[in-house]
PDB file of C-alpha atoms in Angstrom:
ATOM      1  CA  UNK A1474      18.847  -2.593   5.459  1.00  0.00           C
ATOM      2  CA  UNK A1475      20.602  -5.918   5.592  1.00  0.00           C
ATOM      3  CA  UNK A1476      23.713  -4.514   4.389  1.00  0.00           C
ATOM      4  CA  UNK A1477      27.434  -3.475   5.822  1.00  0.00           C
ATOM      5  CA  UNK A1478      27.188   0.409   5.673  1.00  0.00           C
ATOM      6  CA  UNK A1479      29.319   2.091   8.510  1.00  0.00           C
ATOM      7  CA  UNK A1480      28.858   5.496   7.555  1.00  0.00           C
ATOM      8  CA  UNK A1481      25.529   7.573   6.640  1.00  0.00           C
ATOM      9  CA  UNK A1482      27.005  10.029   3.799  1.00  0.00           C
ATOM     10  CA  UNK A1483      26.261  13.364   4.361  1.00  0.00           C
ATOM     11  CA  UNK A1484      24.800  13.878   1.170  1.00  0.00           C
ATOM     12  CA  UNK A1485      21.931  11.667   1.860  1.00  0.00           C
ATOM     13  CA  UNK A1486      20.724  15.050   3.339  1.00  0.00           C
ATOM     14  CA  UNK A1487      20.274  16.667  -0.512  1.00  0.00           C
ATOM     15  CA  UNK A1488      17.096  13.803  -0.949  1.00  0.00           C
ATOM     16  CA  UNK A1489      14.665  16.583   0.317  1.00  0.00           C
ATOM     17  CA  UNK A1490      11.971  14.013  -0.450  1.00  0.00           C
ATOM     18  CA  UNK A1491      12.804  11.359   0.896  1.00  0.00           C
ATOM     19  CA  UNK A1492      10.122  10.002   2.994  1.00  0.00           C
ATOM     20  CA  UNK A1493      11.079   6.584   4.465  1.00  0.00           C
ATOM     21  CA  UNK A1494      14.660   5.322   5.351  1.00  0.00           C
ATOM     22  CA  UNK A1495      15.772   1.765   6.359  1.00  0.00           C
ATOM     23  CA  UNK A1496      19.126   1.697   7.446  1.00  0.00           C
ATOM     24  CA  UNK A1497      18.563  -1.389  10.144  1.00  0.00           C
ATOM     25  CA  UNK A1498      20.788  -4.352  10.126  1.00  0.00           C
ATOM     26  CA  UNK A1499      24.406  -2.714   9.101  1.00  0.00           C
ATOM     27  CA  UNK A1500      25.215  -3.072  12.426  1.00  0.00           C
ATOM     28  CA  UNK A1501      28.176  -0.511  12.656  1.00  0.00           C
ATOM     29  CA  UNK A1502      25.923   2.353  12.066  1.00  0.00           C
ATOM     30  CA  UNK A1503      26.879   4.429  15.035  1.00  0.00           C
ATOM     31  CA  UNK A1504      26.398   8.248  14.418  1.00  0.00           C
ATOM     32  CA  UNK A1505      23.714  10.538  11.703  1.00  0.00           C
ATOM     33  CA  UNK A1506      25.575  13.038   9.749  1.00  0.00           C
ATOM     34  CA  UNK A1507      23.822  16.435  10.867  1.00  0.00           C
ATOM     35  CA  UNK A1508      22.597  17.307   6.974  1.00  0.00           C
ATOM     36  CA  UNK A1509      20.246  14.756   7.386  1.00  0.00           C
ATOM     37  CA  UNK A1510      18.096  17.772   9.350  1.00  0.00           C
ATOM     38  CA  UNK A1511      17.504  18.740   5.647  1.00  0.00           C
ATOM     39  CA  UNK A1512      15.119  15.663   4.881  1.00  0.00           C
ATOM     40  CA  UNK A1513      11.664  17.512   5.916  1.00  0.00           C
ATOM     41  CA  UNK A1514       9.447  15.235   4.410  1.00  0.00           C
ATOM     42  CA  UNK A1515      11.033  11.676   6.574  1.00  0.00           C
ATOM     43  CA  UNK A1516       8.412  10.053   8.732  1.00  0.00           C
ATOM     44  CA  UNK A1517       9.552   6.631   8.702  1.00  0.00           C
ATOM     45  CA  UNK A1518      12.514   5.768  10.171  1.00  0.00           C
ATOM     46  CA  UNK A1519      14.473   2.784  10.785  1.00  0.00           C
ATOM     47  CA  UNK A1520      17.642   2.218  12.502  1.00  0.00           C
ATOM     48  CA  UNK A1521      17.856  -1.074  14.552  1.00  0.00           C
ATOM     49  CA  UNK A1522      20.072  -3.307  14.813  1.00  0.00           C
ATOM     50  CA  UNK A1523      23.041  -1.010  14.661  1.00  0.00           C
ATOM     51  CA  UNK A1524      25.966   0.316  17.482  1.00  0.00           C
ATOM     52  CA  UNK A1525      24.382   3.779  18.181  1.00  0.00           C
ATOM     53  CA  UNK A1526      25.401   5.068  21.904  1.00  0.00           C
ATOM     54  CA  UNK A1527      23.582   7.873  21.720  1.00  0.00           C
ATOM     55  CA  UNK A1528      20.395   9.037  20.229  1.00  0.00           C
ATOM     56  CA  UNK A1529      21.351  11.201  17.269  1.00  0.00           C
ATOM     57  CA  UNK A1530      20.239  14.727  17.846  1.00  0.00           C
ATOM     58  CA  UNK A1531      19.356  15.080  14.106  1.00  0.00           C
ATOM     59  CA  UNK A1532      16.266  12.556  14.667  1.00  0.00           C
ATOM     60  CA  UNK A1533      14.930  16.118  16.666  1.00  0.00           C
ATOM     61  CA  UNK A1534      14.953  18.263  13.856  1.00  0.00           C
ATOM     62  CA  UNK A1535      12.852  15.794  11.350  1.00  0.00           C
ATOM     63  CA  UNK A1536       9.416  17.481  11.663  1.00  0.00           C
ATOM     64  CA  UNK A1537       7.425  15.027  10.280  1.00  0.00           C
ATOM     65  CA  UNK A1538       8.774  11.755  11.877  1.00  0.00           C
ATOM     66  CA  UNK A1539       6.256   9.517  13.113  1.00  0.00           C
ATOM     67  CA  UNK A1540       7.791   6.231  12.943  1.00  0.00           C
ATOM     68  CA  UNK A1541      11.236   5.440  14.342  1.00  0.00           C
ATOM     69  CA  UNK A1542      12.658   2.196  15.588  1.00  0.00           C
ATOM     70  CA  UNK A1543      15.961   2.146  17.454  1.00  0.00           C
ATOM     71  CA  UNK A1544      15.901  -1.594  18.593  1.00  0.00           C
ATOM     72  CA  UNK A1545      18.928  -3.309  19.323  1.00  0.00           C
ATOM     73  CA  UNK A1546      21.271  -0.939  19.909  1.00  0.00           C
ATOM     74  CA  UNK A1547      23.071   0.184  22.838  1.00  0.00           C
ATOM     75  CA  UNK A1548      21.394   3.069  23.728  1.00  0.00           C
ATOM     76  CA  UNK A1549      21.549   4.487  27.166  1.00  0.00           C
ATOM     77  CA  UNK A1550      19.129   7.108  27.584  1.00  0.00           C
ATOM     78  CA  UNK A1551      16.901   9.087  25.774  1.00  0.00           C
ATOM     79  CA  UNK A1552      17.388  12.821  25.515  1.00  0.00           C
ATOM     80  CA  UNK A1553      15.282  15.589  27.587  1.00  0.00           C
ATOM     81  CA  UNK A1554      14.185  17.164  24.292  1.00  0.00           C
ATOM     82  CA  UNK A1555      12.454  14.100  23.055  1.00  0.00           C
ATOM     83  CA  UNK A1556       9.300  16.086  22.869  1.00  0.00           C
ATOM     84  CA  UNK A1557      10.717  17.929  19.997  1.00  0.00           C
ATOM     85  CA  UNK A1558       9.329  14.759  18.023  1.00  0.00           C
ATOM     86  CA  UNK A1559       5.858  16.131  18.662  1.00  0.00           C
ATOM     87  CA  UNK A1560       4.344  14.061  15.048  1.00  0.00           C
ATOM     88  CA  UNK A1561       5.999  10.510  16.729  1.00  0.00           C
ATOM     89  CA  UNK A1562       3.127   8.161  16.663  1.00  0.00           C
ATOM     90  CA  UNK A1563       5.480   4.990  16.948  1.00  0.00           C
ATOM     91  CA  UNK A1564       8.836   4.635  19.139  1.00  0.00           C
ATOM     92  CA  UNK A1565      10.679   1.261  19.423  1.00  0.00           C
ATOM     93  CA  UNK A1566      13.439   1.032  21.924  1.00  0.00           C
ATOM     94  CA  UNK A1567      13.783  -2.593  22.863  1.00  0.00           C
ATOM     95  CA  UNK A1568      16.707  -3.966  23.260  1.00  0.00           C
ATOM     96  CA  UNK A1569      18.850  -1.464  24.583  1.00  0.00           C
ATOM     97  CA  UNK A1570      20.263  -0.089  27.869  1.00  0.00           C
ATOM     98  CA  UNK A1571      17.717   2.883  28.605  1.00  0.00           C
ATOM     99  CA  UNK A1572      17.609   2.913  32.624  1.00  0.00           C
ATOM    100  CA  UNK A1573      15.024   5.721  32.515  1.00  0.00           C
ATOM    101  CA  UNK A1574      12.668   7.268  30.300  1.00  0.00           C
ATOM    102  CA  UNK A1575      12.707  11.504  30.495  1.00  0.00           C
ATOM    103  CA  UNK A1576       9.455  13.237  32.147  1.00  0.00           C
ATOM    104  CA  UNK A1577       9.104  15.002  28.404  1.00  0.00           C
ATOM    105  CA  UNK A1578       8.291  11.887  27.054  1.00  0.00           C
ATOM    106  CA  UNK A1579       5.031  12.234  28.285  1.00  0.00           C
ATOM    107  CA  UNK A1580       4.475  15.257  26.169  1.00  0.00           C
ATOM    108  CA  UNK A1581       4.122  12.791  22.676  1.00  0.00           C
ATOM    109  CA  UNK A1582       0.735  13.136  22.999  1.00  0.00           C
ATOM    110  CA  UNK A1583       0.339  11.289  19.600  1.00  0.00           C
ATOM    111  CA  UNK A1584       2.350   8.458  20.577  1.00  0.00           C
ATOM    112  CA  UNK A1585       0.378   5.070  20.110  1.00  0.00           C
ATOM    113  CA  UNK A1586       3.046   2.350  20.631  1.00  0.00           C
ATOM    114  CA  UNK A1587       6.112   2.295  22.453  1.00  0.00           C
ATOM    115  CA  UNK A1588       8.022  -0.653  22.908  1.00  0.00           C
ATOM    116  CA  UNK A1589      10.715  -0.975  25.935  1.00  0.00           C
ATOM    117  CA  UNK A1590      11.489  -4.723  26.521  1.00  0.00           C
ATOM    118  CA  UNK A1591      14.364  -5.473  27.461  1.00  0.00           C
ATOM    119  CA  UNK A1592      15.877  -2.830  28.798  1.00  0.00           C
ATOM    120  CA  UNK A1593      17.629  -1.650  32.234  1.00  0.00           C
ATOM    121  CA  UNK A1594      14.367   0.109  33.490  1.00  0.00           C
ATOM    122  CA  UNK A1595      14.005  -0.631  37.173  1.00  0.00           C
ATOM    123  CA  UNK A1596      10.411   0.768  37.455  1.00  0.00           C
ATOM    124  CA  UNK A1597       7.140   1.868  35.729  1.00  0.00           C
ATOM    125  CA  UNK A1598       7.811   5.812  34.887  1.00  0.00           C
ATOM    126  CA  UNK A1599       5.126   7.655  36.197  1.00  0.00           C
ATOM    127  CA  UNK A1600       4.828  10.091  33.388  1.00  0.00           C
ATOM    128  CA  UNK A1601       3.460   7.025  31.119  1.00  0.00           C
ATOM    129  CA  UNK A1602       0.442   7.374  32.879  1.00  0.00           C
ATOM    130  CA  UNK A1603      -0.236  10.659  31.132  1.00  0.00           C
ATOM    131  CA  UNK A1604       0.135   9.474  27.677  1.00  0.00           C
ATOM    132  CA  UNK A1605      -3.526   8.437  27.149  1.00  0.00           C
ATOM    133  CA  UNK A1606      -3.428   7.659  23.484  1.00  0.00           C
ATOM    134  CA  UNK A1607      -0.713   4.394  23.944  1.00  0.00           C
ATOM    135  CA  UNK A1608      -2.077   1.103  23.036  1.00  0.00           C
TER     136      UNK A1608
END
């Protein structure tokens, strides 16, 4: 964190136990590399304050995530698949440009906290109101 790193290296993937990664505050962080599928064990997460677009697919294939925070980005939407992140317990996406959340959110059922401020949402999505276990 708190540094000027543009590029995740692709070998970052070969730390099989790595288990928390802070990458927040290098600002041109735009893209993961795909290796980064290999680290099993991650369930923090932290990549705010950066310029990712998109939400890197390779955040889906991190079983064990359960703690991500994509704040102040520029983020647009959030993929369909999202329930693929079935351990995420913790999801911050202020400070972005979502518009709308996807109806599989809903299916986190152990997501606690999610954090949308200041977004582009226009309404209240309806599937929220199945996700019982947020605080």
């Amino acid at each position: 964190s708190y540094n000027k790193i543009k590029l995740v290296p692709k070998e970052l993937g070969n730390c099989v136990g790595l288990e928390r990664l802070e990458l927040a505050v290098n600002r041109d962080i735009c893209d993961l590399p795909h290796q980064l599928s290999n680290l099993k064990k991650l369930s923090h997460l932290d990549l705010s304050m950066n310029r990712f677009n998109t939400f890197p697919p390779v955040i889906l294939d991190m079983p064990n995530l359960e703690w991500l925070d994509m704040a102040s980005n520029r983020l647009k939407e959030i993929p369909g698949n999202i329930d693929k992140a079935e351990n995420l317990h913790t999801l911050w996406l202020q400070r972005n440009e979502i518009t709308c959340l996807p109806e599989s959110i809903s299916n986190l059922k152990n997501m606690t906290t999610l954090v949308l401020t200041s977004n582009k949402l226009q309404d209240i999505p309806v599937c929220l109101n199945h996700m019982l276990n947020l605080r």
